[in-house]
Coordinates of N, CA, C and O in Angstrom, one line a residue:
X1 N -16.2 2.7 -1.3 CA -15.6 3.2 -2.5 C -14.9 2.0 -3.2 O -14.2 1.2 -2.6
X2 N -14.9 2.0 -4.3 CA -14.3 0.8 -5.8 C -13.6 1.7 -6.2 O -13.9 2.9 -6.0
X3 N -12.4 1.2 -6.8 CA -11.5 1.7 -7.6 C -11.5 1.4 -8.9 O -11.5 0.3 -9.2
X4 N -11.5 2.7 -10.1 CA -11.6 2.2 -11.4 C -10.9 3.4 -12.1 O -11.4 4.3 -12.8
X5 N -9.7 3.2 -11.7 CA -8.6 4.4 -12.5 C -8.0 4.0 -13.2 O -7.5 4.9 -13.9
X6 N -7.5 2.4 -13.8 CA -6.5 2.6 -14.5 C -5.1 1.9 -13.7 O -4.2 1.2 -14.2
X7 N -5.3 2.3 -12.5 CA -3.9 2.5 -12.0 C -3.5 0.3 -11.4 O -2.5 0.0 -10.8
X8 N -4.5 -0.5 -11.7 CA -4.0 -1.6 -11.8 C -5.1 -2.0 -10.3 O -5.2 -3.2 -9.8
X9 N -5.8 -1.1 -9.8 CA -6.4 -1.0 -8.2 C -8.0 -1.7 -9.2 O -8.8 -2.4 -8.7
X10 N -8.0 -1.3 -10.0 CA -9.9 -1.3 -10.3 C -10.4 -2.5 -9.6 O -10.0 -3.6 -9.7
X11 N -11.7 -1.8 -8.8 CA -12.5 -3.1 -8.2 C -12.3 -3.2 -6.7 O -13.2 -3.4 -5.9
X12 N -10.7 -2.8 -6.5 CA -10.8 -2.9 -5.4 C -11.0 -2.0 -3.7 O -10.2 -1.2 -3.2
X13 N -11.9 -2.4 -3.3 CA -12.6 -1.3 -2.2 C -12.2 -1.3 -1.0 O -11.5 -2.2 -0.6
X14 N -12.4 -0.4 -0.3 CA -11.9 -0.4 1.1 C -11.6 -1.4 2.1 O -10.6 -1.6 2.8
X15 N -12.9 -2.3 1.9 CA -13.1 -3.4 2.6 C -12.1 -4.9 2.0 O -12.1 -6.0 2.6
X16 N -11.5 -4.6 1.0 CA -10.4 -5.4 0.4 C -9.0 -5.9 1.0 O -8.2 -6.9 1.0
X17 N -9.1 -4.6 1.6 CA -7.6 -4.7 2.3 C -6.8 -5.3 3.0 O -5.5 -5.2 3.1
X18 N -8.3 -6.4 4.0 CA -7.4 -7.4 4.4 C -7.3 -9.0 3.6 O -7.4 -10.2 4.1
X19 N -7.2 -8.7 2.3 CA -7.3 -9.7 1.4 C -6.3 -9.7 1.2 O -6.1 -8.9 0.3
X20 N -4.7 -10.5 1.8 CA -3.7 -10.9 1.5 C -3.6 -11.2 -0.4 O -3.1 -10.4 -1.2
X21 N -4.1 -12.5 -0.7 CA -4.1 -13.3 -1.9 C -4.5 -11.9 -3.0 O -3.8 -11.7 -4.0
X22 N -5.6 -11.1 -2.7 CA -6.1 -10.5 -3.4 C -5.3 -9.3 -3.9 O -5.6 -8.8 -5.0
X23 N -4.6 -8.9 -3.3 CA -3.7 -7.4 -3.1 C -1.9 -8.2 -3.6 O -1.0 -7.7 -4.1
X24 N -2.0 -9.5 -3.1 CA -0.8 -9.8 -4.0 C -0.8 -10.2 -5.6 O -0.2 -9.9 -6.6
X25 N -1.6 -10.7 -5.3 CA -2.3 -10.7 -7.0 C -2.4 -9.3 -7.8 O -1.8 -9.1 -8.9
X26 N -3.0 -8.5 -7.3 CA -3.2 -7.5 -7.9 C -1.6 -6.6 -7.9 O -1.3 -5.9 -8.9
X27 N -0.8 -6.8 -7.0 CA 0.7 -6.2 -6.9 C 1.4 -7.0 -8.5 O 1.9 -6.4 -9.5
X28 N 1.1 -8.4 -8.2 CA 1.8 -9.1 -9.0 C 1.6 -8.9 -10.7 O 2.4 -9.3 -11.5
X29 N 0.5 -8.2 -10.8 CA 0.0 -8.2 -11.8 C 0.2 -6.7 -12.3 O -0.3 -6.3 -13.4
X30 N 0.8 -6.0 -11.6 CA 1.4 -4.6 -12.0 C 0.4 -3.1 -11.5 O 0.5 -2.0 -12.0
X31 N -0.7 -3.4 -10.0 CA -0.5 -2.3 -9.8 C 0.4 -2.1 -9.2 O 1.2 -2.8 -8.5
X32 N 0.0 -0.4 -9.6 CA 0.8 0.8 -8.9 C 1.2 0.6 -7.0 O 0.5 1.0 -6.1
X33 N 2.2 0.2 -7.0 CA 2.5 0.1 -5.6 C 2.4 1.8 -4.5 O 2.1 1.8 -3.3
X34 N 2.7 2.5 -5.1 CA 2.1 4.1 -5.0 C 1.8 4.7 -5.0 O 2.2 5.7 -4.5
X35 N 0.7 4.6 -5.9 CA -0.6 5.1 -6.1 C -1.7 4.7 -6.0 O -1.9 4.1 -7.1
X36 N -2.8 4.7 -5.2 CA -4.1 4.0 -5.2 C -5.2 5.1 -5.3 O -5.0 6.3 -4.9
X37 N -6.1 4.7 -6.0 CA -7.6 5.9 -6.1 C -7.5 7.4 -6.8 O -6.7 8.0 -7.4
X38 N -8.8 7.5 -6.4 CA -9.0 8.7 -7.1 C -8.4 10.3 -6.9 O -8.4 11.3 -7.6
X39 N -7.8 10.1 -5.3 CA -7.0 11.0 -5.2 C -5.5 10.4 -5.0 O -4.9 10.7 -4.0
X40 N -5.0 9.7 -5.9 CA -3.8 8.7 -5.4 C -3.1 9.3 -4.3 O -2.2 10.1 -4.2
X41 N -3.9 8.4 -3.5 CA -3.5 7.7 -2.3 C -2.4 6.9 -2.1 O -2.8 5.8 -2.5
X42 N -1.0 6.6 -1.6 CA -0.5 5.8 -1.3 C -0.7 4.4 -0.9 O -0.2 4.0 0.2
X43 N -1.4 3.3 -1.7 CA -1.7 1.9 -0.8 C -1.1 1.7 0.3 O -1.9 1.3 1.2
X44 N 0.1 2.0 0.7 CA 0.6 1.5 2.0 C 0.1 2.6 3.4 O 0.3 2.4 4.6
X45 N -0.5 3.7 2.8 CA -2.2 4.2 3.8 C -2.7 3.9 3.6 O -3.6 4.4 4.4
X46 N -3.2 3.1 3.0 CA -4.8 2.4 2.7 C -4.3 1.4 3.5 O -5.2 1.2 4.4
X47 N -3.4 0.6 3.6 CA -3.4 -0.7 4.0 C -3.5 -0.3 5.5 O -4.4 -0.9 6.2
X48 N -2.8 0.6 6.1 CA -2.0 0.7 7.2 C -3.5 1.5 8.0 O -3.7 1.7 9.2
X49 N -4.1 1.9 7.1 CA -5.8 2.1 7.9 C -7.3 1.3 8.3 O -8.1 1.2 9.2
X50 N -7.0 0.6 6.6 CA -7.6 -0.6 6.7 C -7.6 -1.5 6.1 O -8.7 -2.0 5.8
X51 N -6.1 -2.4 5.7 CA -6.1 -3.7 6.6 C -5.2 -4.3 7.2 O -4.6 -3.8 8.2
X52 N -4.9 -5.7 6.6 CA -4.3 -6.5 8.0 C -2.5 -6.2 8.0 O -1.8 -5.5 7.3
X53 N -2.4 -6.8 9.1 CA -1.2 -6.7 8.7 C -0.2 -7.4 7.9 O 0.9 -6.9 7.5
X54 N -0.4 -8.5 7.8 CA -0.3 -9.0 6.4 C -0.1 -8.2 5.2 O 1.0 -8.1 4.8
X55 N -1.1 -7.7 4.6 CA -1.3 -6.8 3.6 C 0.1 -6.2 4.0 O 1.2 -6.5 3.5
X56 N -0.5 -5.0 5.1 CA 0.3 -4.1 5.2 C 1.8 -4.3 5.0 O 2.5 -3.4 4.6
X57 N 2.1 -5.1 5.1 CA 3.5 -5.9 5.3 C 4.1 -6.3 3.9 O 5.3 -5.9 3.5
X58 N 3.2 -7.1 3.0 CA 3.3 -7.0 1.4 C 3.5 -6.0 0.3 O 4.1 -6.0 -0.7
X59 N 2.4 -4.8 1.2 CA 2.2 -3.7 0.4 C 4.3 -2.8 0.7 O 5.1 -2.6 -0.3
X60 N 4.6 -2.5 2.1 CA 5.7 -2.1 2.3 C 6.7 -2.7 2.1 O 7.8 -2.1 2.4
X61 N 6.7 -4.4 1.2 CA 8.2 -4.8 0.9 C 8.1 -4.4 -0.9 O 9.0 -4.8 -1.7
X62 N 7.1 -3.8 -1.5 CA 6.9 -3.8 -2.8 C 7.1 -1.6 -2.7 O 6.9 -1.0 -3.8
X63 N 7.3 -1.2 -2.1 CA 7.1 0.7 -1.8 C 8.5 0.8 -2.2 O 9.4 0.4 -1.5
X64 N 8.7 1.2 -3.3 CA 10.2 2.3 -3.4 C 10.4 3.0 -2.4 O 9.3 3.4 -1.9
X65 N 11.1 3.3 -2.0 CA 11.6 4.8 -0.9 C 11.8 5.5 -1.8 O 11.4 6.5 -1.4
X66 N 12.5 5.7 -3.2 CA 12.4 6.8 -3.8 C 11.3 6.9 -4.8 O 11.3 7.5 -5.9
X67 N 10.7 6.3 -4.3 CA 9.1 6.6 -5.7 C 8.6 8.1 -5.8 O 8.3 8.7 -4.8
X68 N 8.3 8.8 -6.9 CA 7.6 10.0 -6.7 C 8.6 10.8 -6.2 O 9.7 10.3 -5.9
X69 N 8.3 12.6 -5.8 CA 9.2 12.8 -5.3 C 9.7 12.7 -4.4 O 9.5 11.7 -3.6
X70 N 10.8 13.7 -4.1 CA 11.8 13.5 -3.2 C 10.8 13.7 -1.6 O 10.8 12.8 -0.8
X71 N 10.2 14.7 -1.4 CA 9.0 14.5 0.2 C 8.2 13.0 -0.4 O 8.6 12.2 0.4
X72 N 7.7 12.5 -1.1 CA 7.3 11.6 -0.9 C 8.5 10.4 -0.6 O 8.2 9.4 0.0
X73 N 9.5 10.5 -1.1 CA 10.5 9.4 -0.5 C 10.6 9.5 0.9 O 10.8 8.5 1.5
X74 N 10.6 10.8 1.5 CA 11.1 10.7 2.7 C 9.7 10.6 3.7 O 9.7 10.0 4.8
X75 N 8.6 11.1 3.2 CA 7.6 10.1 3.8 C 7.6 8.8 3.8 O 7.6 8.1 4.8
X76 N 7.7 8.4 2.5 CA 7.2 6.9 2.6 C 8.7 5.9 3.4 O 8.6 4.7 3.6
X77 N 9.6 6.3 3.6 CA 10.5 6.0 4.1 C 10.2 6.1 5.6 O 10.5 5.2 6.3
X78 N 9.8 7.0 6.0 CA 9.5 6.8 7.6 C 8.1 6.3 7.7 O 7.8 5.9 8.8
X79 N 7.4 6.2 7.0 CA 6.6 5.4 7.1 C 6.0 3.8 7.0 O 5.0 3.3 7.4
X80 N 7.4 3.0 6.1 CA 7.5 1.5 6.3 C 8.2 1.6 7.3 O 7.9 0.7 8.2
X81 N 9.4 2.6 7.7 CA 9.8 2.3 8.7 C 8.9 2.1 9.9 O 8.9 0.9 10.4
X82 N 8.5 2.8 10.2 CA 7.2 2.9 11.5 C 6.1 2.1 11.5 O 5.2 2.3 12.3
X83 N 6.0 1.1 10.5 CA 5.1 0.1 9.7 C 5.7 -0.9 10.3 O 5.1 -1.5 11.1
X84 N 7.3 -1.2 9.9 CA 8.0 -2.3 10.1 C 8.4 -2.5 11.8 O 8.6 -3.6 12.4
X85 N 8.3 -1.0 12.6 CA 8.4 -1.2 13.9 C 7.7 -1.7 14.7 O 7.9 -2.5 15.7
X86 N 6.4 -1.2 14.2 CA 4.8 -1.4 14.7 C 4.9 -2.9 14.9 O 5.1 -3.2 16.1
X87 N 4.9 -3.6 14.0 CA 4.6 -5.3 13.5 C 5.6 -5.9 13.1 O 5.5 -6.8 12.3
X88 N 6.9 -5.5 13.7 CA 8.1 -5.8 14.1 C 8.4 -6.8 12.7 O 8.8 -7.9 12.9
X89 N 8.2 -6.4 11.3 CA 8.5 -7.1 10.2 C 10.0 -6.8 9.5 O 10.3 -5.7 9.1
X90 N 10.8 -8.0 9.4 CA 12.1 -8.1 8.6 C 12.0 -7.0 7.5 O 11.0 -7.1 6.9
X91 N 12.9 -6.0 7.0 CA 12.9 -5.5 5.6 C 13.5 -6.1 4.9 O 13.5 -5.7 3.7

């Protein structure tokens, strides 16, 4: 699957994910740190399924904790957390 929403993701496919350079580029360039695809998807599940940890790591120091609503803050808050435990990464 390619992404072509809009949301700053277009182009980029499953198999992307472990593209460090490619996914910071694309952060830097204003996507959506919280929304990926056509069912926006959270990137920091996309990353944290398939790719590196690298990625994953980039994608979780750019994640609001209060992005979207309030369950999604408290998701995505235990979820860099448990990101950051995993792969023992500085916040």
């Amino acid at each position: 699957m390619v992404v072509s929403d809009g949301s700053g993701w277009s182009g980029i496919g499953w198999n992307s994910w472990t593209n460090l350079s490619l996914i910071r580029a694309r952060l830097d360039a204003g996507a959506d740190p919280h929304r990926w695809g056509p069912f926006d998807e959270p990137p920091l599940h996309t990353a944290a399924e398939d790719g590196s940890p690298e990625v994953i790591t980039e994608v979780a120091r750019r994640v609001s904790p209060s992005g979207g609503s309030k369950a999604d803050g408290v998701i995505r808050r235990a979820g860099v957390r448990a990101l950051r435990e995993k792969y023992q990464v500085a916040g």
